[in-house]
Coordinates of C-alpha atoms in Angstrom, one line a residue:
M1 CA 37.2 -37.5 -23.1
T2 CA 38.8 -38.2 -26.4
S3 CA 36.6 -40.5 -28.5
K4 CA 36.7 -42.3 -31.8
V5 CA 33.4 -42.0 -33.4
L6 CA 31.2 -44.7 -35.0
G7 CA 28.5 -42.1 -36.0
S8 CA 25.2 -40.9 -35.0
V9 CA 22.2 -43.0 -33.9
G10 CA 18.9 -41.4 -34.7
V11 CA 16.7 -41.7 -32.1
G12 CA 38.8 -47.2 2.9
R13 CA 35.9 -45.6 4.8
A14 CA 33.1 -47.6 6.4
F15 CA 29.6 -46.3 5.8
G16 CA 26.3 -47.1 7.2
W17 CA 22.8 -48.2 6.2
L18 CA 20.1 -47.1 3.8
R19 CA 16.9 -48.4 5.3
A20 CA 13.5 -49.0 3.8
A21 CA 10.7 -49.7 6.3
G22 CA 7.1 -50.0 5.3
L23 CA 7.1 -47.3 2.7
F24 CA 10.6 -46.4 3.7
G25 CA 12.9 -45.4 6.5
A26 CA 16.1 -43.4 6.8
L27 CA 19.5 -42.9 5.3
A28 CA 21.9 -42.6 8.2
G29 CA 25.3 -43.3 9.6
F30 CA 27.5 -42.0 6.8
G31 CA 31.0 -41.0 7.9
M32 CA 33.8 -42.6 9.8
A33 CA 31.5 -44.5 12.1
A34 CA 29.7 -47.5 10.7
C35 CA 26.5 -48.9 12.2
D36 CA 27.3 -51.7 14.6
E37 CA 23.9 -53.3 14.5
A38 CA 21.5 -54.0 11.6
P39 CA 18.4 -51.8 11.6
S40 CA 15.2 -53.4 13.0
E41 CA 12.7 -52.0 10.5
K42 CA 11.2 -54.3 7.9
G43 CA 11.9 -53.8 4.3
L44 CA 15.3 -53.0 2.8
A45 CA 18.6 -52.4 4.6
V46 CA 21.4 -51.4 2.2
A47 CA 25.0 -51.4 3.5
L48 CA 27.4 -49.2 1.7
Y49 CA 31.1 -50.2 1.6
T50 CA 34.3 -49.5 -0.3
A51 CA 37.2 -51.6 -1.5
P52 CA 40.4 -51.2 0.4
G53 CA 43.0 -49.3 -1.7
A54 CA 40.4 -48.0 -4.2
P55 CA 40.0 -44.3 -4.7
D56 CA 37.6 -42.8 -2.2
P57 CA 34.1 -42.7 -3.8
F58 CA 32.9 -40.0 -1.5
E59 CA 35.7 -37.5 -2.1
N60 CA 34.1 -34.1 -3.3
V61 CA 30.6 -35.6 -3.1
G62 CA 28.0 -33.1 -2.1
F63 CA 24.8 -35.1 -2.9
L64 CA 23.6 -38.6 -3.1
R65 CA 21.1 -39.7 -5.7
V66 CA 19.1 -42.7 -4.6
L67 CA 17.3 -44.7 -7.3
V68 CA 15.1 -47.8 -6.7
E69 CA 13.9 -49.8 -9.7
G70 CA 12.0 -53.0 -10.0
D71 CA 9.1 -55.0 -11.5
G72 CA 5.7 -53.3 -11.7
L73 CA 6.9 -49.8 -11.1
S74 CA 5.5 -47.3 -13.6
Q75 CA 8.5 -45.2 -12.9
A76 CA 11.6 -45.6 -10.7
Y77 CA 11.8 -44.1 -7.2
E78 CA 14.3 -41.3 -7.2
K79 CA 15.5 -38.8 -4.6
V80 CA 18.5 -36.6 -4.2
V81 CA 19.7 -35.9 -0.7
S82 CA 22.5 -33.6 0.6
F83 CA 25.5 -35.6 1.6
S84 CA 27.6 -34.9 4.7
S85 CA 30.0 -37.2 6.5
E86 CA 28.1 -36.7 9.7
G87 CA 24.6 -36.0 8.4
S88 CA 21.5 -38.0 7.7
A89 CA 18.4 -37.8 5.5
S90 CA 14.9 -39.1 5.4
L91 CA 13.4 -41.1 2.5
E92 CA 9.8 -42.0 2.1
G93 CA 7.5 -43.6 -0.4
I94 CA 9.2 -46.6 -1.9
P95 CA 6.7 -49.4 -2.7
F96 CA 7.1 -53.0 -2.0
G97 CA 7.5 -55.6 -4.8
N98 CA 9.8 -57.9 -6.8
G99 CA 13.2 -57.2 -8.3
R100 CA 13.9 -54.1 -6.2
Q101 CA 17.4 -52.8 -7.0
V102 CA 18.9 -49.8 -5.3
T103 CA 21.4 -47.5 -7.0
I104 CA 23.4 -44.9 -5.0
E105 CA 25.3 -42.2 -6.9
G106 CA 27.6 -39.6 -5.5
W107 CA 27.4 -36.2 -7.2
T108 CA 29.6 -33.1 -6.8
R109 CA 28.2 -29.8 -5.6
N110 CA 28.5 -27.1 -8.2
A111 CA 29.2 -23.4 -7.7
S112 CA 25.5 -22.7 -7.3
G113 CA 25.1 -25.3 -4.6
K114 CA 23.2 -27.8 -6.8
P115 CA 24.2 -31.3 -8.1
G116 CA 27.0 -31.1 -10.6
A117 CA 28.4 -34.3 -12.0
V118 CA 28.3 -38.0 -11.0
V119 CA 31.6 -39.2 -9.7
S120 CA 30.8 -42.5 -8.0
R121 CA 28.2 -45.2 -8.1
G122 CA 27.1 -48.5 -6.5
R123 CA 24.2 -50.8 -7.2
S124 CA 22.7 -53.7 -5.3
V125 CA 21.6 -57.1 -6.6
R126 CA 17.8 -57.5 -7.1
A127 CA 15.7 -58.5 -4.2
R128 CA 12.0 -59.0 -3.3
V129 CA 10.6 -56.6 -0.7
Q130 CA 7.4 -58.0 0.8
Q131 CA 5.1 -56.1 3.1
G132 CA 5.2 -57.7 6.6
G133 CA 8.2 -59.8 5.6
G134 CA 11.6 -59.9 7.0
E135 CA 14.2 -57.3 6.3
Q136 CA 16.3 -57.7 3.1
A137 CA 19.9 -56.8 3.7
L138 CA 21.6 -55.6 0.5
N139 CA 25.2 -54.7 0.0
V140 CA 26.3 -51.9 -2.2
L141 CA 30.0 -51.6 -3.2
M142 CA 30.6 -47.9 -3.9
A143 CA 33.4 -46.9 -6.3
R144 CA 34.5 -44.0 -8.5
V145 CA 33.0 -44.2 -12.0
N146 CA 35.5 -45.2 -14.7
S147 CA 37.7 -47.0 -12.2
I148 CA 39.3 -50.4 -11.9
F149 CA 39.9 -51.8 -8.5
P150 CA 40.1 -55.1 -6.5
M151 CA 36.8 -56.9 -5.7
A152 CA 36.2 -56.8 -1.9
D153 CA 33.7 -58.9 0.0
A154 CA 30.8 -57.2 1.8
V155 CA 31.6 -58.9 5.2
Q156 CA 35.3 -58.5 5.9
R157 CA 35.9 -55.8 3.2
A158 CA 38.9 -57.9 2.1
P159 CA 40.2 -58.1 -1.5
Q160 CA 39.1 -61.4 -3.1
A161 CA 41.4 -63.6 -5.2
L162 CA 41.5 -67.0 -6.8
S163 CA 43.4 -69.7 -5.1
Q164 CA 45.4 -70.2 -8.3
G165 CA 46.0 -68.2 -11.5
R166 CA 44.8 -69.7 -14.8
V167 CA 44.2 -69.2 -18.5
G168 CA 41.9 -71.1 -20.8
H169 CA 39.3 -71.3 -18.0
T170 CA 35.6 -70.6 -18.0
V171 CA 33.7 -67.9 -16.1
T172 CA 30.0 -68.6 -16.1
R173 CA 27.3 -66.5 -14.3
T174 CA 24.2 -68.4 -13.1
V175 CA 20.6 -67.6 -12.2
R176 CA 21.6 -68.2 -8.5
G177 CA 23.9 -65.2 -8.6
E178 CA 27.0 -67.5 -8.6
I179 CA 29.9 -66.9 -10.9
V180 CA 31.6 -70.2 -11.6
V181 CA 35.3 -70.3 -12.5
A182 CA 36.4 -73.7 -13.7
G183 CA 39.5 -75.3 -15.1
G184 CA 42.2 -73.6 -17.1
G185 CA 45.9 -73.9 -16.6
T186 CA 49.3 -72.3 -16.2
L187 CA 52.3 -71.8 -18.6
A188 CA 55.9 -72.8 -18.1
D189 CA 57.2 -69.8 -20.2
A190 CA 55.7 -66.6 -21.5
S191 CA 56.5 -67.7 -25.1
D192 CA 54.4 -70.9 -24.9
P193 CA 51.3 -71.0 -27.2
W194 CA 48.7 -70.5 -24.4
W195 CA 45.8 -70.9 -26.8
T196 CA 46.6 -74.6 -27.4
G197 CA 46.4 -77.6 -25.1
E198 CA 50.1 -78.4 -25.6
G199 CA 51.0 -74.8 -24.6
V200 CA 49.5 -75.1 -21.2
A201 CA 52.0 -76.8 -18.9
A202 CA 49.7 -77.7 -16.0
I203 CA 46.0 -78.2 -16.5
S204 CA 43.7 -77.6 -13.4
N205 CA 40.5 -79.2 -12.3
A206 CA 39.9 -76.5 -9.7
V207 CA 36.4 -74.9 -9.4
E208 CA 35.9 -71.6 -7.5
V209 CA 32.7 -69.6 -7.0
I210 CA 32.1 -65.9 -6.5
E211 CA 28.9 -65.0 -4.7
E212 CA 27.5 -62.0 -6.5
R213 CA 25.4 -60.9 -3.5
T214 CA 28.4 -60.5 -1.2
N215 CA 31.4 -60.4 -3.6
T216 CA 32.9 -63.4 -1.8
R217 CA 35.0 -66.0 -3.4
R218 CA 34.9 -69.6 -2.1
P219 CA 36.3 -72.9 -3.2
H220 CA 34.1 -75.6 -4.6
A221 CA 34.4 -79.3 -5.3
A222 CA 36.7 -79.9 -8.2
M223 CA 36.0 -81.3 -11.7
V224 CA 36.4 -85.0 -12.3
Q225 CA 39.4 -84.1 -14.5
G226 CA 41.2 -80.9 -15.4
R227 CA 40.5 -79.3 -18.7
V228 CA 41.4 -76.2 -20.6
W229 CA 39.7 -74.2 -23.5
H230 CA 36.4 -76.0 -22.7
T231 CA 33.0 -74.4 -22.4
G232 CA 30.7 -73.5 -19.5
T233 CA 27.0 -73.3 -20.1
A234 CA 24.6 -72.0 -17.4
L235 CA 21.3 -73.8 -17.0
E236 CA 18.0 -72.5 -15.5
T237 CA 18.5 -74.9 -12.6
G238 CA 21.7 -73.1 -11.5
Q239 CA 23.9 -75.9 -12.7
V240 CA 26.7 -75.4 -15.2
L241 CA 27.7 -77.9 -17.9
L242 CA 31.5 -78.0 -18.5
A243 CA 32.1 -79.6 -21.8
G244 CA 35.0 -80.8 -24.0
G245 CA 38.4 -79.0 -23.9
W246 CA 41.9 -80.3 -23.9
A247 CA 42.8 -82.6 -21.1
P248 CA 45.6 -85.1 -20.4
V249 CA 45.0 -88.8 -20.7
D250 CA 47.0 -91.3 -18.6
G251 CA 49.8 -88.9 -18.1
G252 CA 50.2 -88.2 -21.8
P253 CA 49.9 -84.9 -23.7
P254 CA 46.5 -83.1 -23.7
V255 CA 43.9 -84.2 -26.3
A256 CA 40.5 -82.9 -27.1
R257 CA 37.7 -84.5 -25.1
K258 CA 34.1 -85.6 -25.5
D259 CA 33.1 -85.8 -21.8
V260 CA 30.9 -83.4 -19.9
D261 CA 30.9 -82.5 -16.2
V262 CA 28.0 -80.8 -14.4
Y263 CA 28.5 -78.2 -11.6
N264 CA 25.9 -78.5 -8.9
P265 CA 25.3 -75.2 -7.1
G266 CA 25.7 -74.3 -3.5
P267 CA 28.5 -74.5 -0.8
T268 CA 28.1 -78.3 -0.5
G269 CA 27.5 -78.9 -4.2
T270 CA 29.5 -81.4 -6.3
V271 CA 30.9 -81.7 -9.8
D272 CA 29.8 -84.9 -11.5
R273 CA 30.6 -86.7 -14.7
L274 CA 27.5 -87.1 -17.0
D275 CA 26.7 -90.3 -18.8
R276 CA 26.1 -88.5 -22.0
Q277 CA 29.1 -87.3 -24.0
L278 CA 29.5 -85.1 -27.0
D279 CA 29.4 -86.9 -30.3
K280 CA 32.8 -85.5 -31.3
A281 CA 35.8 -84.4 -29.2
R282 CA 36.0 -80.6 -29.2
A283 CA 38.4 -77.9 -27.8
G284 CA 38.4 -74.2 -28.4
H285 CA 34.7 -74.6 -29.4
T286 CA 31.6 -72.6 -28.4
A287 CA 28.5 -73.7 -26.6
T288 CA 25.2 -71.8 -26.7
L289 CA 22.0 -72.7 -24.8
V290 CA 19.3 -72.7 -27.4
D291 CA 16.4 -74.2 -25.3
G292 CA 16.4 -73.5 -21.6
F293 CA 13.5 -75.9 -20.9
S294 CA 15.2 -79.0 -22.4
H295 CA 18.8 -77.8 -21.6
T296 CA 19.6 -78.1 -25.3
I297 CA 22.9 -76.7 -26.4
L298 CA 24.4 -75.8 -29.8
F299 CA 28.1 -76.8 -29.9
V300 CA 30.1 -75.4 -32.8
G301 CA 33.6 -76.2 -34.0
G302 CA 36.6 -77.3 -32.0
D303 CA 37.0 -80.3 -34.3
M304 CA 40.5 -81.9 -34.5
D305 CA 40.1 -84.0 -37.6
G306 CA 39.9 -81.3 -40.3
V307 CA 36.1 -81.4 -40.7
G308 CA 34.2 -78.5 -39.1
T309 CA 30.9 -79.6 -37.5
Y310 CA 28.2 -78.5 -35.1
E311 CA 25.9 -80.6 -32.9
I312 CA 22.6 -80.2 -31.1
W313 CA 23.0 -81.9 -27.7
N314 CA 21.3 -82.1 -24.3
P315 CA 22.3 -83.9 -21.1
L316 CA 19.2 -86.2 -21.2
T317 CA 19.4 -87.6 -24.7
G318 CA 23.0 -86.7 -25.8
M319 CA 23.6 -85.8 -29.4
Q320 CA 20.3 -85.1 -31.3
K321 CA 21.9 -83.9 -34.5
R322 CA 25.4 -83.5 -36.0
A323 CA 26.2 -81.8 -39.3
D324 CA 29.0 -80.2 -41.2
L325 CA 29.4 -76.4 -41.0
P326 CA 28.2 -74.9 -44.2
D327 CA 31.5 -73.2 -45.1
G328 CA 33.2 -76.6 -44.7
S329 CA 36.0 -75.3 -42.5
P330 CA 37.0 -76.4 -39.0
R331 CA 37.1 -73.5 -36.6
R332 CA 38.4 -72.9 -33.1
H333 CA 38.5 -69.8 -30.9
H334 CA 35.6 -68.3 -32.8
Q335 CA 32.6 -66.5 -31.2
A336 CA 29.0 -67.6 -31.0
T337 CA 26.5 -64.9 -30.0
L338 CA 22.9 -65.5 -29.1
F339 CA 20.6 -62.7 -30.3
E340 CA 16.9 -61.9 -30.9
I341 CA 15.2 -60.1 -33.7
P342 CA 12.3 -58.0 -32.5
G343 CA 8.9 -59.4 -33.5
Q344 CA 10.3 -62.9 -34.1
A345 CA 9.6 -65.7 -31.6
S346 CA 12.8 -67.7 -32.0
P347 CA 16.3 -66.3 -31.4
Y348 CA 19.4 -66.9 -33.5
V349 CA 23.1 -67.6 -33.0
L350 CA 25.8 -65.6 -34.9
I351 CA 29.1 -67.5 -35.4
T352 CA 32.0 -65.4 -36.5
G353 CA 35.7 -65.7 -37.2
G354 CA 38.0 -68.1 -35.4
E355 CA 40.8 -70.1 -37.0
S356 CA 41.3 -73.3 -39.0
D357 CA 44.5 -75.2 -39.3
D358 CA 45.5 -72.9 -42.1
G359 CA 44.8 -69.4 -40.7
P360 CA 42.3 -67.0 -39.2
L361 CA 38.7 -67.0 -40.6
A362 CA 36.6 -64.1 -41.8
S363 CA 33.4 -66.0 -42.5
A364 CA 30.2 -65.7 -40.5
L365 CA 27.4 -68.1 -40.0
V366 CA 23.9 -67.9 -38.5
Y367 CA 22.0 -70.7 -36.8
D368 CA 18.2 -70.3 -36.9
I369 CA 17.1 -72.0 -33.7
G370 CA 13.4 -72.2 -34.7
G371 CA 14.1 -73.6 -38.2
D372 CA 17.0 -75.8 -37.0
V373 CA 19.2 -74.7 -39.9
M374 CA 22.7 -73.3 -40.2
F375 CA 23.5 -71.0 -43.1
P376 CA 26.5 -68.7 -44.2
L377 CA 26.1 -65.0 -44.4
P378 CA 27.2 -63.3 -47.6
T379 CA 29.6 -61.0 -45.7
G380 CA 31.7 -61.5 -42.6
L381 CA 34.5 -59.8 -40.7
G382 CA 36.3 -58.4 -43.7
E383 CA 39.6 -60.1 -42.7
G384 CA 40.4 -63.3 -40.9
R385 CA 40.3 -62.8 -37.1
T386 CA 40.7 -65.3 -34.2
Q387 CA 40.2 -64.8 -30.5
H388 CA 38.2 -61.6 -31.1
T389 CA 35.3 -60.6 -28.9
A390 CA 31.6 -60.4 -29.8
T391 CA 29.2 -58.5 -27.6
W392 CA 25.4 -58.1 -28.2
V393 CA 24.0 -54.8 -27.2
E394 CA 20.3 -55.7 -27.2
S395 CA 18.7 -52.3 -26.9
R396 CA 20.8 -50.9 -29.8
G397 CA 20.4 -54.0 -32.0
Y398 CA 24.1 -54.3 -32.6
I399 CA 26.7 -57.0 -32.1
Y400 CA 30.2 -55.5 -31.7
L401 CA 33.0 -57.7 -33.0
A402 CA 36.3 -56.2 -31.8
G403 CA 39.9 -57.0 -32.6
G404 CA 41.3 -60.5 -32.9
F405 CA 44.6 -62.0 -34.1
T406 CA 45.2 -61.9 -37.9
A407 CA 48.0 -64.5 -37.6
L408 CA 48.0 -68.0 -36.2
D409 CA 51.2 -67.4 -34.2
R410 CA 49.5 -64.4 -32.5
S411 CA 52.2 -62.0 -34.0
A412 CA 49.7 -59.6 -35.5
A413 CA 46.3 -58.3 -34.4
S414 CA 43.4 -56.2 -35.8
S415 CA 42.1 -52.8 -34.7
A416 CA 38.8 -53.3 -36.5
I417 CA 35.4 -53.2 -34.8
S418 CA 32.9 -54.8 -37.1
V419 CA 29.2 -54.1 -36.4
Y420 CA 26.5 -56.6 -37.1
D421 CA 23.2 -54.8 -37.5
I422 CA 20.6 -57.3 -36.4
G423 CA 17.6 -55.5 -37.8
N424 CA 19.1 -55.1 -41.3
N425 CA 21.1 -58.4 -41.2
V426 CA 24.3 -56.6 -42.5
F427 CA 27.9 -56.2 -41.4
Q428 CA 29.6 -52.9 -41.3
N429 CA 33.4 -53.5 -41.4
E430 CA 35.0 -50.3 -42.6
I431 CA 33.6 -47.5 -40.5
G432 CA 35.6 -44.4 -40.6
G433 CA 37.1 -43.5 -37.3
F434 CA 35.4 -46.3 -35.4
Q435 CA 38.1 -48.7 -34.4
L436 CA 40.4 -49.7 -31.5
A437 CA 43.1 -47.3 -30.6
T438 CA 45.4 -50.4 -30.2
P439 CA 45.2 -53.6 -32.3
R440 CA 44.5 -56.5 -29.9
G441 CA 43.6 -60.1 -29.7
G442 CA 43.1 -62.5 -26.8
H443 CA 41.4 -59.7 -24.9
T444 CA 38.1 -59.9 -23.1
A445 CA 34.8 -58.0 -23.3
A446 CA 31.7 -57.3 -21.2
A447 CA 28.5 -55.5 -21.8
L448 CA 27.9 -52.4 -19.7
P449 CA 24.9 -50.4 -18.8
R450 CA 23.7 -47.7 -21.2
N451 CA 24.8 -49.7 -24.3
G452 CA 28.4 -49.7 -23.3
V453 CA 31.1 -52.4 -23.9
L454 CA 34.3 -52.9 -22.0
L455 CA 37.3 -54.2 -24.0
A456 CA 40.2 -55.1 -21.7
G457 CA 43.8 -56.2 -22.1
G458 CA 45.0 -58.7 -24.7
V459 CA 48.0 -59.0 -26.9
G460 CA 49.1 -56.3 -29.3
P461 CA 51.5 -56.1 -32.3
G462 CA 54.6 -58.2 -31.9
G463 CA 53.1 -60.3 -29.1
A464 CA 53.3 -57.6 -26.4
L465 CA 50.8 -58.0 -23.5
L466 CA 48.5 -54.9 -23.1
G467 CA 47.6 -53.1 -19.9
D468 CA 44.9 -50.8 -21.2
V469 CA 41.2 -50.9 -21.8
E470 CA 38.9 -49.3 -24.4
V471 CA 35.2 -48.5 -23.9
I472 CA 32.5 -48.4 -26.5
H473 CA 30.0 -45.8 -25.2
E474 CA 27.2 -43.5 -26.3
F475 CA 26.7 -39.8 -25.6
L476 CA 24.5 -37.0 -26.7
D477 CA 26.1 -34.5 -29.1
P478 CA 24.4 -31.3 -27.9
T479 CA 25.4 -29.4 -31.1
N480 CA 23.5 -31.7 -33.5
N481 CA 21.1 -33.2 -30.8
I482 CA 22.0 -36.8 -31.8
F483 CA 23.5 -39.8 -30.0
V484 CA 27.0 -40.7 -31.0
I485 CA 28.6 -44.1 -30.6
A486 CA 32.4 -43.8 -29.9
V487 CA 35.4 -45.7 -28.5
A488 CA 37.3 -44.2 -25.6
P489 CA 40.8 -45.7 -24.9
S490 CA 42.8 -45.5 -21.6
A491 CA 44.9 -42.7 -23.1
A492 CA 41.7 -40.6 -23.1
G493 CA 40.9 -38.6 -19.9
G494 CA 38.9 -40.6 -17.4
V495 CA 39.4 -44.1 -18.8
P496 CA 41.6 -46.2 -16.5
Y497 CA 44.5 -48.6 -17.2
L498 CA 44.6 -52.1 -15.9
P499 CA 46.9 -52.5 -12.8
Q500 CA 48.9 -55.0 -14.8
F501 CA 49.5 -56.2 -18.4
L502 CA 46.9 -58.9 -19.0
A503 CA 45.8 -61.3 -21.7
G504 CA 43.5 -64.3 -21.8
A505 CA 41.3 -63.0 -18.9
Q506 CA 37.6 -63.8 -18.9
A507 CA 34.9 -61.3 -18.0
A508 CA 31.4 -61.3 -16.6
S509 CA 28.8 -58.6 -16.6
L510 CA 27.4 -58.3 -13.1
E511 CA 23.9 -57.3 -11.9
S512 CA 25.6 -54.3 -10.2
G513 CA 26.4 -52.9 -13.6
M514 CA 30.1 -53.5 -13.0
A515 CA 32.3 -55.9 -15.1
L516 CA 34.4 -58.6 -13.4
L517 CA 37.8 -59.6 -14.8
V518 CA 39.1 -63.1 -13.9
G519 CA 42.4 -64.9 -14.5
G520 CA 44.6 -64.7 -17.6
I521 CA 48.4 -64.4 -18.0
G522 CA 50.4 -61.3 -17.2
T523 CA 53.8 -59.9 -16.7
D524 CA 55.4 -58.3 -13.6
G525 CA 57.5 -55.1 -13.5
A526 CA 60.5 -57.0 -14.8
G527 CA 58.6 -58.5 -17.7
A528 CA 58.4 -62.0 -16.2
L529 CA 55.4 -64.3 -16.7
T530 CA 52.7 -64.2 -14.0
H531 CA 49.3 -65.9 -13.5
P532 CA 47.3 -63.1 -11.8
T533 CA 44.9 -64.3 -9.1
N534 CA 43.3 -60.9 -8.2
L535 CA 39.7 -60.3 -9.1
L536 CA 39.2 -56.9 -10.7
L537 CA 36.1 -54.8 -11.1
F538 CA 35.4 -52.1 -13.6
N539 CA 32.8 -49.5 -12.6
P540 CA 31.6 -47.7 -15.8
E541 CA 30.7 -44.1 -16.1

């Protein structure tokens, strides 16, 4: 795999059931014949399945590695069993407990008959396994590593899709394992400014939900009113607050809004209008939950009157505080990233880039949640960038700020990846060799296991939609015995391309370790505008 280096860091077949009974049961039924009945033992029952049309995850697999992790385990349960399309294997010794998550990996068989390299992986959601309790049925979607493929549900094995394409929508993952897709809209022409309210021809109030446990999409009650470039904030209740955004009024052109809707979870849930509104109308703003107990949210930017502000707000009391941003500039399409500093009780929010009415912004701000103060950082992104991505890699202590448009008309984009070092409170903007292979803005990003980050699609130089991905990843340099952080693009061996050119999609990091890509705008084979409805999954290496 060809990589661009940041530097060193010191330090369609149907398959059967994996069963855990008492202190565990058996792995059986692999091959062309699937189990027709659920196993009767108590404990875990893990159904393995594949997505139709995706590369066969069991091709050239000689071994399966079974890993079970969870709360209270001093070390993960792990066992490697020989794989055969008609064979079976016995597993014993997995303890009961909370948060049990099963990972299945397919490994090749090398020349000496031992496990060679991992070629496929699947991971369940977390579940509680209680002694004497009922059986927990978990679904594991198996896929080749470094592959992009359609999401398929665990019941019918059918590819899942939105009922309508959209851009400027929100994708919000909740504590109930629901992924809530809300609002957005469609364009009339590929040249329309899709990042504005006026550029979106038809604004939707549709809400759709993806159940993470079964990978099933279902419709939900709609929002009170359609909105685009709003925010979605997940609460600890499983509800989602949908705030601001551009929306039409009385059949007129879209304007920024103050109103807030609340998504109520579950198949029979509703979406209701809250009595409390934002203090200012906002669109293209950010929303960050800063206190889960009181549902208090930090809203930043999105102002339309030339004065950049932020407000502290919650649904019970409304606006608690509103103040001007310390750099004095309005901003839209910026990023707000919640992060924690080890040893400090209160987290912080990093606000970077975005755009004013005059051009892209390079400045960076930090909101100290505990001290309730917003202050500018002495350094920022190095150059003005809007619609970039910001991804916090907690165990590394970095926030990666990738790409972004360097022109308001989206005609130019950046290839830079700035790194905000949380521990040292510094930006690294000019890192030799560590940058995107293709300048891009309007792309999407998702955190991956093992400190990885997916960067997908977007718009490149000259306004061309992109159909590739780039992956920030870490690997051990055996020569120098150090870890190296690098960027691998689709042009490198093993990194896939998207099945279509795509910009404005939204991503979510799933409990399975995969990344979900939802919506956006695309082009077909003839270059005509499309609004993709297919739900795509990326399975990292």
